[in-house]
PDB file of C-alpha atoms in Angstrom:
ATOM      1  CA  UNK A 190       0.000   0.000   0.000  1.00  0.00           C
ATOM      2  CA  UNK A 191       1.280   4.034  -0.219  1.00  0.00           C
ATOM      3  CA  UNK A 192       2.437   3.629   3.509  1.00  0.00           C
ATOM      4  CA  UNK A 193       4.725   0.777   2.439  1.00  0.00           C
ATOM      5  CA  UNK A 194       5.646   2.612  -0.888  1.00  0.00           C
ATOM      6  CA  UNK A 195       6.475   5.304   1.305  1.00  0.00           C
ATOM      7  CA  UNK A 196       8.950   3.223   3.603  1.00  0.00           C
ATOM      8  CA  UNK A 197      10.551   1.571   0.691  1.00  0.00           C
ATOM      9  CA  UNK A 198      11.275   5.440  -0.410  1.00  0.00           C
ATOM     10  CA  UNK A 199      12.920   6.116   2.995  1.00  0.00           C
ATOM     11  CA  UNK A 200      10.806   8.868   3.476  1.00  0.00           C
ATOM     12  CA  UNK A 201      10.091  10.674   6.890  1.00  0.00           C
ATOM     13  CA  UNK A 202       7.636   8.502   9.477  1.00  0.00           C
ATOM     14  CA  UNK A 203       5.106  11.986   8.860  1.00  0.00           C
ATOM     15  CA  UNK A 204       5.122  11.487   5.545  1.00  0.00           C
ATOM     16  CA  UNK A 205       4.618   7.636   6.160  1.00  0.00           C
ATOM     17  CA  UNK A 206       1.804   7.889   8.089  1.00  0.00           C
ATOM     18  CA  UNK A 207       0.246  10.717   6.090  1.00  0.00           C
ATOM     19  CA  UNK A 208       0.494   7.662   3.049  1.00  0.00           C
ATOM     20  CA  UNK A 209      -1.435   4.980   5.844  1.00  0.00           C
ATOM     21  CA  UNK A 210      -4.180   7.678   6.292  1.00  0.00           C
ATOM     22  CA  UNK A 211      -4.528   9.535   3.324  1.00  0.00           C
ATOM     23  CA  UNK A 212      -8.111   9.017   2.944  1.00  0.00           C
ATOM     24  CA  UNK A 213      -8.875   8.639   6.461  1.00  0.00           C
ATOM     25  CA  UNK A 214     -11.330  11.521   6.760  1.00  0.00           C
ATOM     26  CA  UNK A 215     -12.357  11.415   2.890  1.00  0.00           C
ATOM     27  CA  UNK A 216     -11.241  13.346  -0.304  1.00  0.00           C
ATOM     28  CA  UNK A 217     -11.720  14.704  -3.261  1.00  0.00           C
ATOM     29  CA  UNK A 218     -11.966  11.058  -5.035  1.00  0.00           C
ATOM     30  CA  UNK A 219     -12.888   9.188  -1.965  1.00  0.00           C
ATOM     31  CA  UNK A 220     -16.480  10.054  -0.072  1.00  0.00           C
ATOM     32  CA  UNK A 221     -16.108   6.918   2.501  1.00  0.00           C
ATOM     33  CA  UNK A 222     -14.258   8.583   6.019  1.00  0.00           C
ATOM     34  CA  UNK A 223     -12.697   6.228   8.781  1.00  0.00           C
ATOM     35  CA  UNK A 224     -12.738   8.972  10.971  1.00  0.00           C
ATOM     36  CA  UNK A 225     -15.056  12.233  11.018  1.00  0.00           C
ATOM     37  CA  UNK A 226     -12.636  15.450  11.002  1.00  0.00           C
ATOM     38  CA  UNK A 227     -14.890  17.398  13.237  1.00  0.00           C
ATOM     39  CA  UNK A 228     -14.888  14.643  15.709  1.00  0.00           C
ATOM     40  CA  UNK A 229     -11.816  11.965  15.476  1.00  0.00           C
ATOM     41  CA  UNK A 230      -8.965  14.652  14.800  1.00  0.00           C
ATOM     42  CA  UNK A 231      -7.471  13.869  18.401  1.00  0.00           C
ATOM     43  CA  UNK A 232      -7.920  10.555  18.259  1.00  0.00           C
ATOM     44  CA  UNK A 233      -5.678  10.568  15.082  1.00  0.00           C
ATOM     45  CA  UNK A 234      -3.650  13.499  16.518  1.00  0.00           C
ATOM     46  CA  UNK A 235      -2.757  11.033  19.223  1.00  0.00           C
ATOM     47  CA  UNK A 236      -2.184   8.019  17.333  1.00  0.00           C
ATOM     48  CA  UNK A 237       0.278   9.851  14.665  1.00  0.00           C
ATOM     49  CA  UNK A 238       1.196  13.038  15.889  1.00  0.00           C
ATOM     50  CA  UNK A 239      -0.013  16.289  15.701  1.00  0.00           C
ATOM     51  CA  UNK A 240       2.338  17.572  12.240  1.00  0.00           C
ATOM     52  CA  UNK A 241       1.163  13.549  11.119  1.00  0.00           C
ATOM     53  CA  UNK A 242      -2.378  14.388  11.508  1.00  0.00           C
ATOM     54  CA  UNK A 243      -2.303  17.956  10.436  1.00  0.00           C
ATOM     55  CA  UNK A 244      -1.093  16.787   7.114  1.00  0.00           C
ATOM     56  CA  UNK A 245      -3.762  13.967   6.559  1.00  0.00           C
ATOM     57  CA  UNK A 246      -6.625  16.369   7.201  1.00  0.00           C
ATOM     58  CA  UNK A 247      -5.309  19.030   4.562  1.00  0.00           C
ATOM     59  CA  UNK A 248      -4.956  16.150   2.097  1.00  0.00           C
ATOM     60  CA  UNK A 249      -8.522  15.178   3.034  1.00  0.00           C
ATOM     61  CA  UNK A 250      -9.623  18.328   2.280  1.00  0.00           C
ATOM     62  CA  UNK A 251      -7.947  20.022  -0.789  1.00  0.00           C
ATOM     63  CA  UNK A 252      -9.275  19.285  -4.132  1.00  0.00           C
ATOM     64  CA  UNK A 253      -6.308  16.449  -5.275  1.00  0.00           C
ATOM     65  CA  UNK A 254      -6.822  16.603  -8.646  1.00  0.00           C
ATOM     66  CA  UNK A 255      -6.821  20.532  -8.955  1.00  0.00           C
ATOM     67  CA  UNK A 256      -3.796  20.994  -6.676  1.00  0.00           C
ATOM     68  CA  UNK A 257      -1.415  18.397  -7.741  1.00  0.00           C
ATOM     69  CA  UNK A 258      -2.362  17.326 -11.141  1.00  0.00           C
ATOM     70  CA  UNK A 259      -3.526  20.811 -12.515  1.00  0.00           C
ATOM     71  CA  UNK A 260      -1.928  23.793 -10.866  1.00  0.00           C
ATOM     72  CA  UNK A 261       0.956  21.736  -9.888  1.00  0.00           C
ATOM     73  CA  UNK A 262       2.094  18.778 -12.059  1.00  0.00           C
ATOM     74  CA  UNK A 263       1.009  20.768 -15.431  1.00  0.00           C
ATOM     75  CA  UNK A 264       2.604  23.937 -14.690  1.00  0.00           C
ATOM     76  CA  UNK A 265       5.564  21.761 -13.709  1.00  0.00           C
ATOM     77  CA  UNK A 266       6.544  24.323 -10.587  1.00  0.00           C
ATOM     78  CA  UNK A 267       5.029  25.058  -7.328  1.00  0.00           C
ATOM     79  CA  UNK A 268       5.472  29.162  -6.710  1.00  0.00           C
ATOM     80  CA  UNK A 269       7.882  29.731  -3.733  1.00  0.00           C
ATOM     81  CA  UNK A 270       5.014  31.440  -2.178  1.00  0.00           C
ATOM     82  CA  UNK A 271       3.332  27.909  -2.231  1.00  0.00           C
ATOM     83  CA  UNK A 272      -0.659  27.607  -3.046  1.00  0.00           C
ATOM     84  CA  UNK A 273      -4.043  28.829  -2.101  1.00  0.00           C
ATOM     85  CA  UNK A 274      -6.397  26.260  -2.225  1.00  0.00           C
ATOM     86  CA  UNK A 275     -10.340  26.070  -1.256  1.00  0.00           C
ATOM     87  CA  UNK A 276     -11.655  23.502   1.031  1.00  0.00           C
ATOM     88  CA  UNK A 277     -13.503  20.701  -1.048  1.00  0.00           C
ATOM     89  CA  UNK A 278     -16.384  20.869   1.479  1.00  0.00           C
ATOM     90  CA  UNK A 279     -16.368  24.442   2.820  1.00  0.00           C
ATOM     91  CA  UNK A 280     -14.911  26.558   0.494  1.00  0.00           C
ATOM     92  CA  UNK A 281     -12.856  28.471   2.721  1.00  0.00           C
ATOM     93  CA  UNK A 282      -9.116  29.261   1.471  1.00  0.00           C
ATOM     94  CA  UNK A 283      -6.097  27.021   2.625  1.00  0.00           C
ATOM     95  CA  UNK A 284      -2.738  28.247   2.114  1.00  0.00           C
ATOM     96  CA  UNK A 285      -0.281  25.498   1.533  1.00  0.00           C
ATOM     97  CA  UNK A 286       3.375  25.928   1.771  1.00  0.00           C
ATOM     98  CA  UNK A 287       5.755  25.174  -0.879  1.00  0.00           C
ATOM     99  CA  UNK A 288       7.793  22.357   0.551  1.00  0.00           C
ATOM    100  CA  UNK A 289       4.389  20.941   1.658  1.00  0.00           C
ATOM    101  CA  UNK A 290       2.928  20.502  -1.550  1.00  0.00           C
ATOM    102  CA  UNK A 291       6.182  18.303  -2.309  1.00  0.00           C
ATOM    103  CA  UNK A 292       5.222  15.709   0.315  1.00  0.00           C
ATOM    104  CA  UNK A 293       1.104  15.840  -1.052  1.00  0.00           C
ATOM    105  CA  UNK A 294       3.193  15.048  -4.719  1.00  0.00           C
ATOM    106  CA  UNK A 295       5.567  12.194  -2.907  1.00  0.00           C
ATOM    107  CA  UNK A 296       2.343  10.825  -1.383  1.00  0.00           C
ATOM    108  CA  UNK A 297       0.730  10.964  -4.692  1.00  0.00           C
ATOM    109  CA  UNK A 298       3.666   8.962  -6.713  1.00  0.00           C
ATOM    110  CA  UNK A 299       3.557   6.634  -3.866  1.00  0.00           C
ATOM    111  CA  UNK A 300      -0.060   6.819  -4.172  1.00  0.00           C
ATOM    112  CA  UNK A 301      -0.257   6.044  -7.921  1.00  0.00           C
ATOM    113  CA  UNK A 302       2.665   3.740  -8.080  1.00  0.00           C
ATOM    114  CA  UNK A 303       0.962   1.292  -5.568  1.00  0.00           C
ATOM    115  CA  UNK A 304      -2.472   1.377  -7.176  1.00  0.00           C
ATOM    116  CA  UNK A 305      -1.597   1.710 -11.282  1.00  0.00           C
ATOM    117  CA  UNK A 306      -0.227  -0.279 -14.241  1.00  0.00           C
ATOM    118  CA  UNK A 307      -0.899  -0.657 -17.693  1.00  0.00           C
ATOM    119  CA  UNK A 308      -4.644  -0.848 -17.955  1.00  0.00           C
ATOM    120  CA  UNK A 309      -5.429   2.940 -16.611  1.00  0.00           C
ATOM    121  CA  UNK A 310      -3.306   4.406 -19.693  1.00  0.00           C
ATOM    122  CA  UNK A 311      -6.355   2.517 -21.496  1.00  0.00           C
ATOM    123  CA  UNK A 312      -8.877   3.649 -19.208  1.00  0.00           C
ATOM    124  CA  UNK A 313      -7.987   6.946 -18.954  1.00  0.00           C
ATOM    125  CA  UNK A 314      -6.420   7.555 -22.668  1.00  0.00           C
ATOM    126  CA  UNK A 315      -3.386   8.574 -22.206  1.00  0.00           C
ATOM    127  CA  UNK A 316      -2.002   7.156 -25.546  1.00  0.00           C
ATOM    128  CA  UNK A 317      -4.556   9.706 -26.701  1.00  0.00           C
ATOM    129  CA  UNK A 318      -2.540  12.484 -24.763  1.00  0.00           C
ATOM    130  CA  UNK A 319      -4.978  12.817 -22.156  1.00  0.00           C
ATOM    131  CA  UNK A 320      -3.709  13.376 -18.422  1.00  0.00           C
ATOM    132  CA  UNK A 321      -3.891  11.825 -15.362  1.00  0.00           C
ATOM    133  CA  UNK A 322      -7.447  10.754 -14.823  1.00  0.00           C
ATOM    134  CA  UNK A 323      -8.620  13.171 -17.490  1.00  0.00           C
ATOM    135  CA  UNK A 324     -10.317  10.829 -20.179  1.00  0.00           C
ATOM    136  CA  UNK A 325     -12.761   8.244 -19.968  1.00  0.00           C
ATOM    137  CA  UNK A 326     -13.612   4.807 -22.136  1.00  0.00           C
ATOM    138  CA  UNK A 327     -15.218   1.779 -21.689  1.00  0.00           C
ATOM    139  CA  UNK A 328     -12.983   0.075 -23.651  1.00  0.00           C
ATOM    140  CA  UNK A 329     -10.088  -0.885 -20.371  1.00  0.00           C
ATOM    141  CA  UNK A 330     -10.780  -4.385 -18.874  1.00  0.00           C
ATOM    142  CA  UNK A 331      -9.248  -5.021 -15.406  1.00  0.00           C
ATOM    143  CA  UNK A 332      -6.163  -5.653 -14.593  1.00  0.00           C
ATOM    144  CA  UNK A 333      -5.033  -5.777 -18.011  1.00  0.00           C
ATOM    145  CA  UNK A 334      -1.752  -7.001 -19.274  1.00  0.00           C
ATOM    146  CA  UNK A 335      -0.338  -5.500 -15.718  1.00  0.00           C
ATOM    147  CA  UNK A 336       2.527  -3.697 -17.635  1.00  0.00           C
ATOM    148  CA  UNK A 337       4.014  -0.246 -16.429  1.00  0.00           C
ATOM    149  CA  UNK A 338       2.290   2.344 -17.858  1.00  0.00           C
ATOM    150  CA  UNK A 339       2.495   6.047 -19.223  1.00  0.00           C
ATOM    151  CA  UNK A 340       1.304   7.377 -15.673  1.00  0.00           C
ATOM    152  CA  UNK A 341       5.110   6.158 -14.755  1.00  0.00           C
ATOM    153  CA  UNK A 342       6.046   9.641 -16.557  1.00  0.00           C
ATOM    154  CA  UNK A 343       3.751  12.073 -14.093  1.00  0.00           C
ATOM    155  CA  UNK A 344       5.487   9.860 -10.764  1.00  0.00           C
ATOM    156  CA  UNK A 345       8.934  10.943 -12.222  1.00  0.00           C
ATOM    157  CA  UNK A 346       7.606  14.748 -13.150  1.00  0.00           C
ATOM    158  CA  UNK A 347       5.933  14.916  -9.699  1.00  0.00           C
ATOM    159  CA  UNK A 348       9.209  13.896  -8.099  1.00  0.00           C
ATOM    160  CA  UNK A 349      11.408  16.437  -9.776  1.00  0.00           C
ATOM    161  CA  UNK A 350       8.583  18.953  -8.632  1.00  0.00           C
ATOM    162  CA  UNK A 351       8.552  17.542  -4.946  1.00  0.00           C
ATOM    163  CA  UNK A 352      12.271  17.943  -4.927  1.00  0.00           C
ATOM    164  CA  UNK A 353      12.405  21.507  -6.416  1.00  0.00           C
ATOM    165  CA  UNK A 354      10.201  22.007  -3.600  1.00  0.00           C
ATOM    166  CA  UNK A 355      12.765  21.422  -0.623  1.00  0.00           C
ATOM    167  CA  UNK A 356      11.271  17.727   0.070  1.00  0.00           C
ATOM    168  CA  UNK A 357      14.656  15.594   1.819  1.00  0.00           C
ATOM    169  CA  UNK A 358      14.465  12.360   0.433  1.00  0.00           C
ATOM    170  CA  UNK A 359      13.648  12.515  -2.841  1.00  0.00           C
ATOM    171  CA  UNK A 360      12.016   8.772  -3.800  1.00  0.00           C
ATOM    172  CA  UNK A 361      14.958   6.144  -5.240  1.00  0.00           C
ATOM    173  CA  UNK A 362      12.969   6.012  -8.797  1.00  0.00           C
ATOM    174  CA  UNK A 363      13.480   9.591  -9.174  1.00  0.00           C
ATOM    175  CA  UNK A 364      17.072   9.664  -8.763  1.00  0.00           C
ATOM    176  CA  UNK A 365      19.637   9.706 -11.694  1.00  0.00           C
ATOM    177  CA  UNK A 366      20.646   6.284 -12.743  1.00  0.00           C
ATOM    178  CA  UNK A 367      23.943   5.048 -11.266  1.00  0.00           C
ATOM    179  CA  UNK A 368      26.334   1.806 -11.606  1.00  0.00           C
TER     180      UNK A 368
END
């Protein structure tokens, strides 16, 4: 899962345990919550940490595909002044910091890598130059011929973009190549 992902990637235990709960309190793409966020925040809190937690609930509550895949991934730069976001169920404005929109793009490789192959370039058209999640066919039969797929190329783009935005440890399959 993105919590293992994430451990593989030596990344931070924050950013670990923002990949185990990621859709803890719902999202954007996800309307079933394991916890309510104006009830269970300190039970999380105390399970994970308060900078843990803090993280989960802004990823819970920022419109994904907007933020990371739109104003972030196609632009191909995060401003140093970072983003201003509305809340997917409120509306009110959230103001994310640069180097924390790297770790919601880390968590979204880890995300993506763990969950897609082959059969969503199909589903979602990329050979037709669509983006990430953008088109939609009937033709894609699960799980395909399990291959790597296109969406490899926005894991590596996010991760140049995560690490031109201060994140440490920049995941292993972002890296240049070595001996």
């Amino acid at each position: 899962n993105t919590y293992f992902m994430l451990r593989l990637w030596s990344q931070s235990k924050e950013i670990c345990d923002l990949g185990l709960f990621h859709s803890t309190y719902s999202n954007s793409f996800v309307k079933m919550a394991l916890f309510k966020p104006d009830v269970d925040r300190e039970v999380l809190r105390a399970l994970i940490g308060p900078e843990a937690e803090e993280w989960v609930h802004l990823f819970c509550v920022i419109p994904r595909y907007k933020t990371i895949i739109l104003d972030t991934l196609l632009k191909g730069e995060v401003p140093d002044e970072g983003l201003n976001v509305a809340h997917i169920r409120t509306g009110d404005n959230i103001h994310l910091p640069k180097k924390l929109v790297g770790v919601f793009c880390v968590v979204t490789m880890a995300d993506n890598a763990e969950q897609n192959y082959g059969w969503q370039d199909i589903l979602f058209e990329h050979e037709k130059g669509k983006h990430w999640q953008e088109g939609s066919t009937t033709n894609a039969l699960w799980p395909g011929s399990n291959k790597p797929g296109l969406w490899m190329n926005h894991v590596s783009r996010l991760g140049r973009i995560a690490k031109d935005c201060g994140v440490d440890a920049v995941p292993q399959v972002c890296r240049p190549a070595t001996k």
